[in-house]
Short mmCIF file of C-alpha atoms and ligand atoms in Angstrom, two decimals:
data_model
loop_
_atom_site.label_atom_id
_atom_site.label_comp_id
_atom_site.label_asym_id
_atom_site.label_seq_id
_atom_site.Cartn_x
_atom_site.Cartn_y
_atom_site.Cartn_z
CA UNK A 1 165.77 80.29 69.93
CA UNK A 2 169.24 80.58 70.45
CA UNK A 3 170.73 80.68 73.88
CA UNK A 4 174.49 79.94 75.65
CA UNK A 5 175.43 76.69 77.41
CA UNK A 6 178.51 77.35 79.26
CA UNK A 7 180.25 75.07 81.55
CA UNK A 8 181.72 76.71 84.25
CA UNK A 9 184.65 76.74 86.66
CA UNK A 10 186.96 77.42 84.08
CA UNK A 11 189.86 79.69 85.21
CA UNK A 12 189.99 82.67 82.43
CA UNK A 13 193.10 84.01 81.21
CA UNK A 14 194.69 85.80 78.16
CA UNK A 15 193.65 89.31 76.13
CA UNK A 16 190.43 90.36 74.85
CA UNK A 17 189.78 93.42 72.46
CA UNK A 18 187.49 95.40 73.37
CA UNK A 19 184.52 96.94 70.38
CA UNK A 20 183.83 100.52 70.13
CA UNK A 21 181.28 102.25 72.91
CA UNK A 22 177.89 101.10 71.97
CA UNK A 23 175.99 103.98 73.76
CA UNK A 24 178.30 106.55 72.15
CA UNK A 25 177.93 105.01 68.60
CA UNK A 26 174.08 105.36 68.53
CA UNK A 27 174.15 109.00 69.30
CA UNK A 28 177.26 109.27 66.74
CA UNK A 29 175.42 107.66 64.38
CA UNK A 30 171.96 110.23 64.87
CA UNK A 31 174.66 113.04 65.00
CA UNK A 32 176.03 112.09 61.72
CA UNK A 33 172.60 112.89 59.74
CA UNK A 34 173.02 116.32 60.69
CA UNK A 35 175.77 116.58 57.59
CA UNK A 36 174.80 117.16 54.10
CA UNK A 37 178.65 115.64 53.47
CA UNK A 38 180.17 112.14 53.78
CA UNK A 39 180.33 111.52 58.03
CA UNK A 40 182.89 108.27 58.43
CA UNK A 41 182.40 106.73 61.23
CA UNK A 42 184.73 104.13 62.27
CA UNK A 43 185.01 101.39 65.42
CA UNK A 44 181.35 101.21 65.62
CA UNK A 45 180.64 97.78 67.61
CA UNK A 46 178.83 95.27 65.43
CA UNK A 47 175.63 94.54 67.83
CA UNK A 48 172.01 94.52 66.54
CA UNK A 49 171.02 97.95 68.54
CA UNK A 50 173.89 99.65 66.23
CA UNK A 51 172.57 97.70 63.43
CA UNK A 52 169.15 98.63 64.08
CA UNK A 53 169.60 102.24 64.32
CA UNK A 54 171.30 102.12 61.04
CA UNK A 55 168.52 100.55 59.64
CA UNK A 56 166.47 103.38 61.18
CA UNK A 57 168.42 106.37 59.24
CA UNK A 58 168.38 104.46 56.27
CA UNK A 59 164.92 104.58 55.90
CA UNK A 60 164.11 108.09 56.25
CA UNK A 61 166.24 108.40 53.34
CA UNK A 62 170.05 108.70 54.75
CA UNK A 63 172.65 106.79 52.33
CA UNK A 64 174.34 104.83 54.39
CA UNK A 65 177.69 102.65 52.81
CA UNK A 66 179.25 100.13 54.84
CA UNK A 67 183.17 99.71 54.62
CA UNK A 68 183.30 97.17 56.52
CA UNK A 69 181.55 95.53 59.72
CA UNK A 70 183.02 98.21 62.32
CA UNK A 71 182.96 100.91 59.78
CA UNK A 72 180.08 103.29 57.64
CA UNK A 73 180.12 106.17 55.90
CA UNK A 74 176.72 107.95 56.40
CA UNK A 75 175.17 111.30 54.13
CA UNK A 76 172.13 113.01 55.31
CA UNK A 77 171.89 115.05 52.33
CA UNK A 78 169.13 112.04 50.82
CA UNK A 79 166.75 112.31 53.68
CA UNK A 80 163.30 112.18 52.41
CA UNK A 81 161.16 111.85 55.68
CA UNK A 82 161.46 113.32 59.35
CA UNK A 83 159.05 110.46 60.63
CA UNK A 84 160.68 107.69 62.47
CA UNK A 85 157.54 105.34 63.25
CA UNK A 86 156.96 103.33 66.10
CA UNK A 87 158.39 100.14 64.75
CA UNK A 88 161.83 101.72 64.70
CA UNK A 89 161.59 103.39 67.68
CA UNK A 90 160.11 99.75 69.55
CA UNK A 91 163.24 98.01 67.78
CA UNK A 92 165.47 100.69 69.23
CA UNK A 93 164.53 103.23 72.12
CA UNK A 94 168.20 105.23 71.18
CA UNK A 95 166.07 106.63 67.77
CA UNK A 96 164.65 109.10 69.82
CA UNK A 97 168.32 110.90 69.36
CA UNK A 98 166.65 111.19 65.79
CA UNK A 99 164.38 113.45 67.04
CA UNK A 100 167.04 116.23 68.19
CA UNK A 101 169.17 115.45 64.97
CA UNK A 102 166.14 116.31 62.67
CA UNK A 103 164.82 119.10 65.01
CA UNK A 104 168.39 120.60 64.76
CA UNK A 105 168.61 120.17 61.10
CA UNK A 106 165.32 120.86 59.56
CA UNK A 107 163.02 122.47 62.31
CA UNK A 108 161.00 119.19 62.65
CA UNK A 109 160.63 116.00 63.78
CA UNK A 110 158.43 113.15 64.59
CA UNK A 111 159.02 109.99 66.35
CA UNK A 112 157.28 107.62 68.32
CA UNK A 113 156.92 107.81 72.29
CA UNK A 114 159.59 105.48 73.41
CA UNK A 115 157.39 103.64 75.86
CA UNK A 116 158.74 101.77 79.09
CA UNK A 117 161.05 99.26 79.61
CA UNK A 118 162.10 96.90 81.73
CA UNK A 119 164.83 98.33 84.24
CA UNK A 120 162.41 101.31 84.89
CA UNK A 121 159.77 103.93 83.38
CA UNK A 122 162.59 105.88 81.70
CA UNK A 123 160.55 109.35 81.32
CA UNK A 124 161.87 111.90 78.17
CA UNK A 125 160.22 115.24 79.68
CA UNK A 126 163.97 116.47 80.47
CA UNK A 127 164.82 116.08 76.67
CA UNK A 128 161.37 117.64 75.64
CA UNK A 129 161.98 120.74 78.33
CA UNK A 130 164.86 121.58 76.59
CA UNK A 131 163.49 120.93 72.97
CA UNK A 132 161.19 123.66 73.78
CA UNK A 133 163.58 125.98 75.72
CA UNK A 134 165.25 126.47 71.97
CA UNK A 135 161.72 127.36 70.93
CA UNK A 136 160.44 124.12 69.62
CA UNK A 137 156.74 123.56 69.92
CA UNK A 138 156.40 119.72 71.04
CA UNK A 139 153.53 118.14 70.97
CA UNK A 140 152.06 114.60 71.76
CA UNK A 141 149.25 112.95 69.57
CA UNK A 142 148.38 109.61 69.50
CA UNK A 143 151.63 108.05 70.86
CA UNK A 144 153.90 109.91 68.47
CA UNK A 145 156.08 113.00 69.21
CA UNK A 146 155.39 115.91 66.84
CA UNK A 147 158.48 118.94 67.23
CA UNK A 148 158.29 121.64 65.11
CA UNK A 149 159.89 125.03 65.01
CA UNK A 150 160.51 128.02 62.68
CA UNK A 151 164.36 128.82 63.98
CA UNK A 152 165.96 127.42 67.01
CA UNK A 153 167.11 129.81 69.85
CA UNK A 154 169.71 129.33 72.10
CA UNK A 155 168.93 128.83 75.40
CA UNK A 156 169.72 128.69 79.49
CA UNK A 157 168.77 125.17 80.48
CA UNK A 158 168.56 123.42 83.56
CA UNK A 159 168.05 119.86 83.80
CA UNK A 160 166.20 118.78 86.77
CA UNK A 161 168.38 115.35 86.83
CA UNK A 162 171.27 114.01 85.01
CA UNK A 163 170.67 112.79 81.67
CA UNK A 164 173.00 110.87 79.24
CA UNK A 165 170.05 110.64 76.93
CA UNK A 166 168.81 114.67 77.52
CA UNK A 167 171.68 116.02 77.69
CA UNK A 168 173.08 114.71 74.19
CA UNK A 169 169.52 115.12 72.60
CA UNK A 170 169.51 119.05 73.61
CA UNK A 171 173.15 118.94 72.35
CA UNK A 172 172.05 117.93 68.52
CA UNK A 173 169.09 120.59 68.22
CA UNK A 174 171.18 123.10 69.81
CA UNK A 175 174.42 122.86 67.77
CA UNK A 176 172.95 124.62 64.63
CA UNK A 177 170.65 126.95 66.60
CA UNK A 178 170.39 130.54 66.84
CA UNK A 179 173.35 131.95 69.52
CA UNK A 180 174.23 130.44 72.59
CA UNK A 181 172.91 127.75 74.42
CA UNK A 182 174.24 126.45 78.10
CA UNK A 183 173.18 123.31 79.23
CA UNK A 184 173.46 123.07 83.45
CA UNK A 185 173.31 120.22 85.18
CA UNK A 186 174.04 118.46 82.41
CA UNK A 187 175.58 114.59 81.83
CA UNK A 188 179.39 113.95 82.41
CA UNK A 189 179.58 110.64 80.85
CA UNK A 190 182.28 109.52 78.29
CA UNK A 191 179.98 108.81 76.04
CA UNK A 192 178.58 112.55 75.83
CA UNK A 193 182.02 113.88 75.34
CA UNK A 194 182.45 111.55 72.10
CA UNK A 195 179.42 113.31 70.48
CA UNK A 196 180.81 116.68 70.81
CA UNK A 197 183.82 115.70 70.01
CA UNK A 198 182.76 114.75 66.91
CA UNK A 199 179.96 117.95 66.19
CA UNK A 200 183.14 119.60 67.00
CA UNK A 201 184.88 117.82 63.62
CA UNK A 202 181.92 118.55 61.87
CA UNK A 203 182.78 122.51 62.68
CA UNK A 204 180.10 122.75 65.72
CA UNK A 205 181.37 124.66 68.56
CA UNK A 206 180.14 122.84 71.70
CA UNK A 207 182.48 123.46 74.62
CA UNK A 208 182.36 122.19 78.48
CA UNK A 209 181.52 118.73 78.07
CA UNK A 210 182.63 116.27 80.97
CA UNK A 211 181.46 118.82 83.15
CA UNK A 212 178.20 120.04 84.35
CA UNK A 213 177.69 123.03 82.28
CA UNK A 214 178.08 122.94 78.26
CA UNK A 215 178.08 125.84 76.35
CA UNK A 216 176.99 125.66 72.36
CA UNK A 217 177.22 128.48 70.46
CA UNK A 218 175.41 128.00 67.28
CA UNK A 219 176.60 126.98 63.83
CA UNK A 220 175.15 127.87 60.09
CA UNK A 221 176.80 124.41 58.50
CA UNK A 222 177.76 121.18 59.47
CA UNK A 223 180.31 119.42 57.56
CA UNK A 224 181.70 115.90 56.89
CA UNK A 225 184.10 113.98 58.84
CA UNK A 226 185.99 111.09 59.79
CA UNK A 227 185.48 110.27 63.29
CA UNK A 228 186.18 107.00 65.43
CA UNK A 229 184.33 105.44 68.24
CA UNK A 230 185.47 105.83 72.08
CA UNK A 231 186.00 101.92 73.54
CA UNK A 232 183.43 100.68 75.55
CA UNK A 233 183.63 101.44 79.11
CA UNK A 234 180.95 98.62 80.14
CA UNK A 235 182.41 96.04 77.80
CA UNK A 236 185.64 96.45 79.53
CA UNK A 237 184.29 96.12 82.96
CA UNK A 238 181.80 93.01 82.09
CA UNK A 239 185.52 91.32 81.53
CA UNK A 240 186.93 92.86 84.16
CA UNK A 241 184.48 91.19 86.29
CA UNK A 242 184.54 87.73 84.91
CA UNK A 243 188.29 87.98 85.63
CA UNK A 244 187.45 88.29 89.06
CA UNK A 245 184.73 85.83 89.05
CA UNK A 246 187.03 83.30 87.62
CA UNK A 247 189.71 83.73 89.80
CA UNK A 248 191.66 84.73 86.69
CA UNK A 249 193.61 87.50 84.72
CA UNK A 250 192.71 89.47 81.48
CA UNK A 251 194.44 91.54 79.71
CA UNK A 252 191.55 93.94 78.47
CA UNK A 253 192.77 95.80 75.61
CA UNK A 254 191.31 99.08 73.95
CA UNK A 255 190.15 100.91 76.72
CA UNK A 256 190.41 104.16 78.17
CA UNK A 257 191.65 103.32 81.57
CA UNK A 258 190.23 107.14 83.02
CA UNK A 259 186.86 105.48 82.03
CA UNK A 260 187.30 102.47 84.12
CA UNK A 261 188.13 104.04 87.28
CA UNK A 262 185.14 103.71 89.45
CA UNK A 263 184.53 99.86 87.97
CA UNK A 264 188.86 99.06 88.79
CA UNK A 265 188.66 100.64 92.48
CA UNK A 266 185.68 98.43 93.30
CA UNK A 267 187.16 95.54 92.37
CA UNK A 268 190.63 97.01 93.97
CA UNK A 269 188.44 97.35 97.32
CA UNK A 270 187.17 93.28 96.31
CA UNK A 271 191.18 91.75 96.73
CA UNK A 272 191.86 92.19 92.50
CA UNK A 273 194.39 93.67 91.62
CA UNK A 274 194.61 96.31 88.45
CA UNK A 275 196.82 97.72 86.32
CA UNK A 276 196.48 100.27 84.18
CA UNK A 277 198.51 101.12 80.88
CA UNK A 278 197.96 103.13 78.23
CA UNK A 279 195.00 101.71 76.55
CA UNK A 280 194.95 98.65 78.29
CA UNK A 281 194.06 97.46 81.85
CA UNK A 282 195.47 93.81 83.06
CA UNK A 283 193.09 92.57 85.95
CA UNK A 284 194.30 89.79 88.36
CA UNK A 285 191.87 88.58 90.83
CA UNK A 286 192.40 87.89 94.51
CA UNK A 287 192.52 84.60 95.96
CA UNK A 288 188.56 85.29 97.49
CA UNK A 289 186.08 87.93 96.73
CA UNK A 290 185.98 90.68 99.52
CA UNK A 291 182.72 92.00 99.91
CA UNK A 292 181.65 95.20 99.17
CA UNK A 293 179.09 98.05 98.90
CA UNK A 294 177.67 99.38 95.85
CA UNK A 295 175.87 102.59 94.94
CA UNK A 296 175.30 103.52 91.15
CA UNK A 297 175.80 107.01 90.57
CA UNK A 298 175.87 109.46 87.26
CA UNK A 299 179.32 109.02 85.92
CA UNK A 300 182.21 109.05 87.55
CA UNK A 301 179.89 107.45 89.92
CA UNK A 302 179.41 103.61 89.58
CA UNK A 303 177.74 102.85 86.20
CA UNK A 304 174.38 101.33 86.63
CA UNK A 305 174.91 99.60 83.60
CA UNK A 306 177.47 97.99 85.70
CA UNK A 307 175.53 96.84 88.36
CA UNK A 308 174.15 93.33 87.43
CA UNK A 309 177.56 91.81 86.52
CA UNK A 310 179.00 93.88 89.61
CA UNK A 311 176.32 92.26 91.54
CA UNK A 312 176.81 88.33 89.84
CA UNK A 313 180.41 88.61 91.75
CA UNK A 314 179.30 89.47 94.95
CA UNK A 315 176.93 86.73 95.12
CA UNK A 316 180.38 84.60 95.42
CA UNK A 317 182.10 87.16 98.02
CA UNK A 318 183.40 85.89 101.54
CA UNK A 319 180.98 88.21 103.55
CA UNK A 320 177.70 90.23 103.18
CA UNK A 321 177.07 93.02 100.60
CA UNK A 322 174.86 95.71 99.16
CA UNK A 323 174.24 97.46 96.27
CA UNK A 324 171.87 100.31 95.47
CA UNK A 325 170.79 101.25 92.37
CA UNK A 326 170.02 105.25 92.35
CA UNK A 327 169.34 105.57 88.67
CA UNK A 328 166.58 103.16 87.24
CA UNK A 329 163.79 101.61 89.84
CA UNK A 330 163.88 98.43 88.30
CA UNK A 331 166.62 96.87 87.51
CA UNK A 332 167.16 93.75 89.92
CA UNK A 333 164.88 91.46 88.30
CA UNK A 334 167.83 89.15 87.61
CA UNK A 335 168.26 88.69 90.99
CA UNK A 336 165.45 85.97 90.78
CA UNK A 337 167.50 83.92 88.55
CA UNK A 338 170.60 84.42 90.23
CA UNK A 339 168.82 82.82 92.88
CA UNK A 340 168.38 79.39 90.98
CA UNK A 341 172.23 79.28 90.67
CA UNK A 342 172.13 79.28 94.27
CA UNK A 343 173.16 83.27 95.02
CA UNK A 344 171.39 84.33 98.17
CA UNK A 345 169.70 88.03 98.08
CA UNK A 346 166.73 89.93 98.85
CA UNK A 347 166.13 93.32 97.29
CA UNK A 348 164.54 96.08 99.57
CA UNK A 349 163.38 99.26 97.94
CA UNK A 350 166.15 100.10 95.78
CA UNK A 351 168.60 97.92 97.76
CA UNK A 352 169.88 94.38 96.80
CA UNK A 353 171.14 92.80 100.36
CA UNK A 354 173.75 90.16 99.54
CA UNK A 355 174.76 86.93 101.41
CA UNK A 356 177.77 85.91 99.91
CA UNK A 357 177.84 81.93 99.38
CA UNK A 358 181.60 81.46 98.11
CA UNK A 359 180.30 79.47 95.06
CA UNK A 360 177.48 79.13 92.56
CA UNK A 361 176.36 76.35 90.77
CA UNK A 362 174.90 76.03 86.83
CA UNK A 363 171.49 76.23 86.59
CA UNK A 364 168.91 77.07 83.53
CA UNK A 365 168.30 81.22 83.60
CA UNK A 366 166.51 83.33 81.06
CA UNK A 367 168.25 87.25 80.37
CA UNK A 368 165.78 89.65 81.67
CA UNK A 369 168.07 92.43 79.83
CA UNK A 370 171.39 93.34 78.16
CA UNK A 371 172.96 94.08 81.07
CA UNK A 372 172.05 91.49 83.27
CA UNK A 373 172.31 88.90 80.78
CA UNK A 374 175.49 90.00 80.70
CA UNK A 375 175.32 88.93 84.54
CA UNK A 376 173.92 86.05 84.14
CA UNK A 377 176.90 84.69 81.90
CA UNK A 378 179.50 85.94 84.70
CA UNK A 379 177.85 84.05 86.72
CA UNK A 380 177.84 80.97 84.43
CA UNK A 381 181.67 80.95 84.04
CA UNK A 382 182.24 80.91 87.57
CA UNK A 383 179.50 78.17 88.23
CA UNK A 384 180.23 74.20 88.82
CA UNK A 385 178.57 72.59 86.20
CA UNK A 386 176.47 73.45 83.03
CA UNK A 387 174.21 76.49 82.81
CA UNK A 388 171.81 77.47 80.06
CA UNK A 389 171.14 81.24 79.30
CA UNK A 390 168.14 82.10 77.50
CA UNK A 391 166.86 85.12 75.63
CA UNK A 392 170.28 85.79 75.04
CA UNK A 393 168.93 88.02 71.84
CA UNK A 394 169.31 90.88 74.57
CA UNK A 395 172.89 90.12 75.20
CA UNK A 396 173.61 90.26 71.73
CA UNK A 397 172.28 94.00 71.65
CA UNK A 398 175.00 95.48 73.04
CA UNK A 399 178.06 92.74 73.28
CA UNK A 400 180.09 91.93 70.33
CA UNK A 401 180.75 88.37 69.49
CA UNK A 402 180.55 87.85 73.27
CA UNK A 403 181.19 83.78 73.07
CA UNK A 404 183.91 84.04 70.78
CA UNK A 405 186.04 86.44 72.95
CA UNK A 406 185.00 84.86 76.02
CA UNK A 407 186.17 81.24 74.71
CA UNK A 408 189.45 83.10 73.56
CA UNK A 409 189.98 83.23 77.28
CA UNK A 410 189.75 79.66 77.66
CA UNK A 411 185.61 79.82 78.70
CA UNK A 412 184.00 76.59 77.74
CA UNK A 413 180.73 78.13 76.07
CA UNK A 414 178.59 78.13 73.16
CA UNK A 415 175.76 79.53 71.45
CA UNK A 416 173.48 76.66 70.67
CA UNK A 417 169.47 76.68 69.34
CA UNK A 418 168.48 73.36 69.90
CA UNK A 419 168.77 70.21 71.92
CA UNK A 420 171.08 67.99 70.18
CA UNK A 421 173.54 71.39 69.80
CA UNK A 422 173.31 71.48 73.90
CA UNK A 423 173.61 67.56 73.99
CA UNK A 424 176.97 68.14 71.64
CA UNK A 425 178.23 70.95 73.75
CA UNK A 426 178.32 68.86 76.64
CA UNK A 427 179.79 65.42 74.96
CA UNK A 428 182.54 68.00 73.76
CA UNK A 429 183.77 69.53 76.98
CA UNK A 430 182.89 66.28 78.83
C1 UD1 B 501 171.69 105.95 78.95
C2 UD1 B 501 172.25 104.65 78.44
C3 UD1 B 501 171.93 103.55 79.43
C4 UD1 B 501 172.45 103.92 80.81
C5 UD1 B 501 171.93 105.29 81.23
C6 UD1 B 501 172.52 105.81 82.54
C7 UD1 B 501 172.12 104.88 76.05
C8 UD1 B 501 171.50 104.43 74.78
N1 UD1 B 501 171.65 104.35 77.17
O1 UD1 B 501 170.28 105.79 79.02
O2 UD1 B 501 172.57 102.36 78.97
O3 UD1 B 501 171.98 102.97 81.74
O4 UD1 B 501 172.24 106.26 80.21
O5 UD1 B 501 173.90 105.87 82.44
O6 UD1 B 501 173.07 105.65 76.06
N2 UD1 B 501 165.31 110.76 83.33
C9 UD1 B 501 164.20 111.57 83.57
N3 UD1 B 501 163.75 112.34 82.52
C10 UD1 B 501 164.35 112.36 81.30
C11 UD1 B 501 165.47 111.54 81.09
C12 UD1 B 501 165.93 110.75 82.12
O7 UD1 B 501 163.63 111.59 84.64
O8 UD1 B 501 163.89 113.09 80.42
C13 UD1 B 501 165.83 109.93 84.45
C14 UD1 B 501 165.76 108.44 84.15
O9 UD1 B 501 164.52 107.89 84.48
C15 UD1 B 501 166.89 107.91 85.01
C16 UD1 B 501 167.93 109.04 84.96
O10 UD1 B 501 167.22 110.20 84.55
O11 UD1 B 501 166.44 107.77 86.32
C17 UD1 B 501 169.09 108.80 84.02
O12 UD1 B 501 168.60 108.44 82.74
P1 UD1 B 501 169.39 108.74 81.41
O13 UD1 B 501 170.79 109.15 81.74
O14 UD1 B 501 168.59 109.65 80.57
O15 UD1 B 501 169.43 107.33 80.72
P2 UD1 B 501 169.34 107.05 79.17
O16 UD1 B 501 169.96 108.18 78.40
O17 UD1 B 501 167.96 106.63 78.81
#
C-alpha cells in the first residue's frame, strides 16, 4: 500500500500551481452529458474521484476523448443506459449528480443510494424534494433510486438547508424543464456558479447564482461547448496553510483570490501575512502561530473542507483554540492521530478545544479522509523528525500530484510502498 514518509521541519518556499476545482469538475463533468454535441472541458484536476466519474459516464454509453491529462471532450448523444449501479456510485458518491443530468435530459434516472460516509450521514432528501417539486416521481427500491417523469415543471423551491450538492442537482433537471424554476435558499459556493456558468455556454438560462435565490427558466436544447475549470479554492488553502505551518512563503498561483477570502483572513488573524494579486496569492507566515477560533459555515463562511488542515496549524499555535464544525457531525476523527504527533485536543459535541503545544513531532498516522489526510501531511512538514502517512489513496482523491508540488517547495517527502523504499527515503535526506 502506498503511503508518504515525509521528514519534517523543512522551511517551505517558492510557487506552486494550483489544478482545476475538483468539486466543480465532477458536477461539470455530469452537466456535460446533458449535450447531444461535443462539451470540452478543460483544467479538470487529474485525481482518481475525476477519473472515476469519468469512468462512470463512460459506461452508460457517453464517448468520452481525452486530449490530454487536464483536458476531455465528452458527447452524450451515445448514452445507452440511465442506470448508474452501485459500484459506481460506492467508487464515487459525486455520481449521484448523474441522477439530475439524466432526469433533466431524458425524464429518468436510476442510481444507487449513496450510503454514509465517514465525516457524517450526508442525507440526499433536499435533492430528492426538489426532484419531485419539477414533477418527478422518485422512488426507493432495494437501495437504488428510481426518478421518472413524463415532462419536468418548473418549480418554487425551498431548501430546508444549504446544499452544494442539492442545489446543483435541482439545477441540472431544472435547466431543460418546463418554465421557470427558483431555487431559495439555495448554495452560494464557487463551485455552483461554475456549473451555471457553463449550462449557460451550453445556451441554458440559469440566472442568480452566488446568491440565495436562482432562477432557471427552461430550455428546449442544450448545445456543445468549450468550457474551463474554476481553480481550486481548497487546494489553494491546504498550501496556504502549510506555508504557515512551515514558517514559510508560497507563492500560490491560479487562484481566484475572492475565493480565498475567508481561508486568507484566518490566517491574517493567525500573524501571516497575505497578498493578493490577480490570480495569485503570496502567503508569508508570522514568526508564531496566533491562536484562533474557527466556525465552518456555507460559503463565504469558513469551508469545512478546510477545517482539518486549518485545525493541523493550530495544534502548533502559541495559545488555546477552537473550532466548530457546523456542517458535517463527524469530521474530527483525525484528531486522534494528530494526537500521536503530540497535538493536544479534545472534541466536545461539535467542538474541537485546542491546546496549542508550539511544535509537533513525526509520528506514524493513517488518513481517515481526503481532507484530513490532507491534515495530516501539514502536520508532517512542520513535524521534527520522520512521519509516515497511511491510506494516503484518500489524499490522492482530490489532490493532484500532491508530493511532487509539495517537494517543489523544498518538502523532503515521498510516496513510498514498502520498507526498503521508507529505509531509502530516510538514508537520502539523512
Ligand atoms: C459538497 C462537497 C464537499 C463539501 C460540502 C460542503 C462535492 C463533491 N462535495 O458536498 O466536499 O464538504 O459540499 O461544502 O462537491 N444535507 C441535507 N440534505 C441534503 C443534502 C445535504 O441535510 O439533501 C446537509 C448535509 O448533511 C450537510 C449540509 O447539508 O450537513 C451540507 O451538505 P452539502 O452542501 O450537500 O454537501 P455535499 O454537496 O455532499
Amino acid at each position: 500500500m502506498e503511503r508518504y514518509i515525509i521528514k519534517g521541519g523543512t522551511v517551505l518556499r517558492g510557487e506552486v500551481e494550483v489544478s482545476g476545482a475538483k468539486n466543480a469538475a465532477l458536477a461539470l463533468i455530469a452537466a456535460s452529458i446533458m449535450a447531444d454535441e461535443d462539451v470540452t472541458i478543460e483544467n479538470l484536476p487529474d485525481v482518481s474521484d475525476i477519473n472515476q466519474l469519468i469512468d462512470a459516464i463512460e459506461n452508460i454509453g457517453a464517448t468520452v476523448r481525452r486530449v490530454d491529462r487536464h483536458c476531455v471532450i465528452i458527447n452524450g448523444k451515445t448514452i445507452t443506459s440511465h442506470v448508474v449501479e452501485e459500484e459506481q456510485m460506492r467508487k464515487i458518491r459525486a455520481s449521484y449528480y448523474l441522477l439530475g443530468a439524466l432526469l433533466g435530459k431524458f425524464g429518468c434516472a436510476e442510481v444507487a443510494l449513496p450510503g454514509g460516509c465517514v465525516i457524517g450521514a450526508r442525507p440526499i432528501d433536499q435533492h430528492l424534494k426538489g426532484f419531485r417539486a419539477l414533477g418527478a416521481n422518485v422512488v426507493q427500491d432495494h437501495g437504488m433510486l428510481n426518478a421518472q417523469a413524463d415532462a419536468l415543471t418548473g418549480s418554487h423551491i425551498f431548501f430546508d438547508v444549504s446544499s452544494v450538492g442539492a442545489t446543483i442537482n435541482v439545477m441540472l433537471a431544472a435547466v431543460k424543464a418546463e418554465g421557470r424554476t427558483v431555487i431559495e435558499n439555495a448554495a452560494k459556493e464557487p463551485h455552483v456558479v461554475d456549473v451555471a456558468n457553463m449550462l449557460n455556454s451550453m445556451g441554458a438560462d440559469i440566472r442568480g447564482t452566488g446568491t440565495d435565490k436562482i432562477r432557471i427558466n427552461g430550455v428546449k436544447k442544450l448545445h456543445g461547448t468549450v468550457y474551463s475549470t474554476i481553480p481550486d479554492q481548497i487546494e489553494a488553502g491546504t498550501f496556504m496553510c502549510a506555508a504557515a505551518a512551515t514558517g514559510g512563503e508560497i507563492l500560490i498561483k491560479n487562484v481566484i483570490p475572492k475565493h480565498l477570502e475567508c481561508i486568507s483572513s484566518k490566517l491574517i488573524e493567525m500573524g501571516c501575512t497575505v497578498i493578493e494579486y490577480d490570480d495569485s496569492v503570496r502567503v508569508k507566515a508570522g514568526d508564531f502561530i496566533r491562536s484562533a477560533n474557527i466556525k465552518t459555515l456555507p460559503y463565504p463562511g469558513f469551508p469545512t473542507d478546510m477545517q482539518p488542515q486549518m485545525t493541523a496549524v493550530l495544534t502548533m499555535a502559541n495559545g488555546n483554540s477552537t473550532v466548530t464544525e457546523s456542517i458535517f457531525e463527524n469530521r474530527f476523527k483525525y484528531i486522534a492521530e494528530l494526537a500521536r504527533m503530540g497535538a493536544i485536543s479534545k472534541v466536545e459535541g461539535n467542538t474541537a478545544l485546542i491546546t496549542g503545544v508550539g511544535s509537533l513531532e513525526g509520528a506514524k498516522v493513517a488518513a481517515p479522509d481526503l481532507r484530513a489526510g490532507a491534515a495530516l501531511v501539514i502536520a508532517g512538514l512542520a513535524a521534527e523528525g520522520f512521519t509516515v502517512i497511511d491510506d494516503i489513496v484518500y489524499i490522492q482523491r482530490g489532490y493532484e500530484r500532491f508530493e511532487e508540488k509539495l517537494a517543489g517547495l523544498g518538502a523532503e517527502i515521498a510516496k513510498v510502498d514498502s520498507e526498503k523504499e521508507e529505509r531509502k527515503f530516510k538514508l537520502k535526506v539523512g
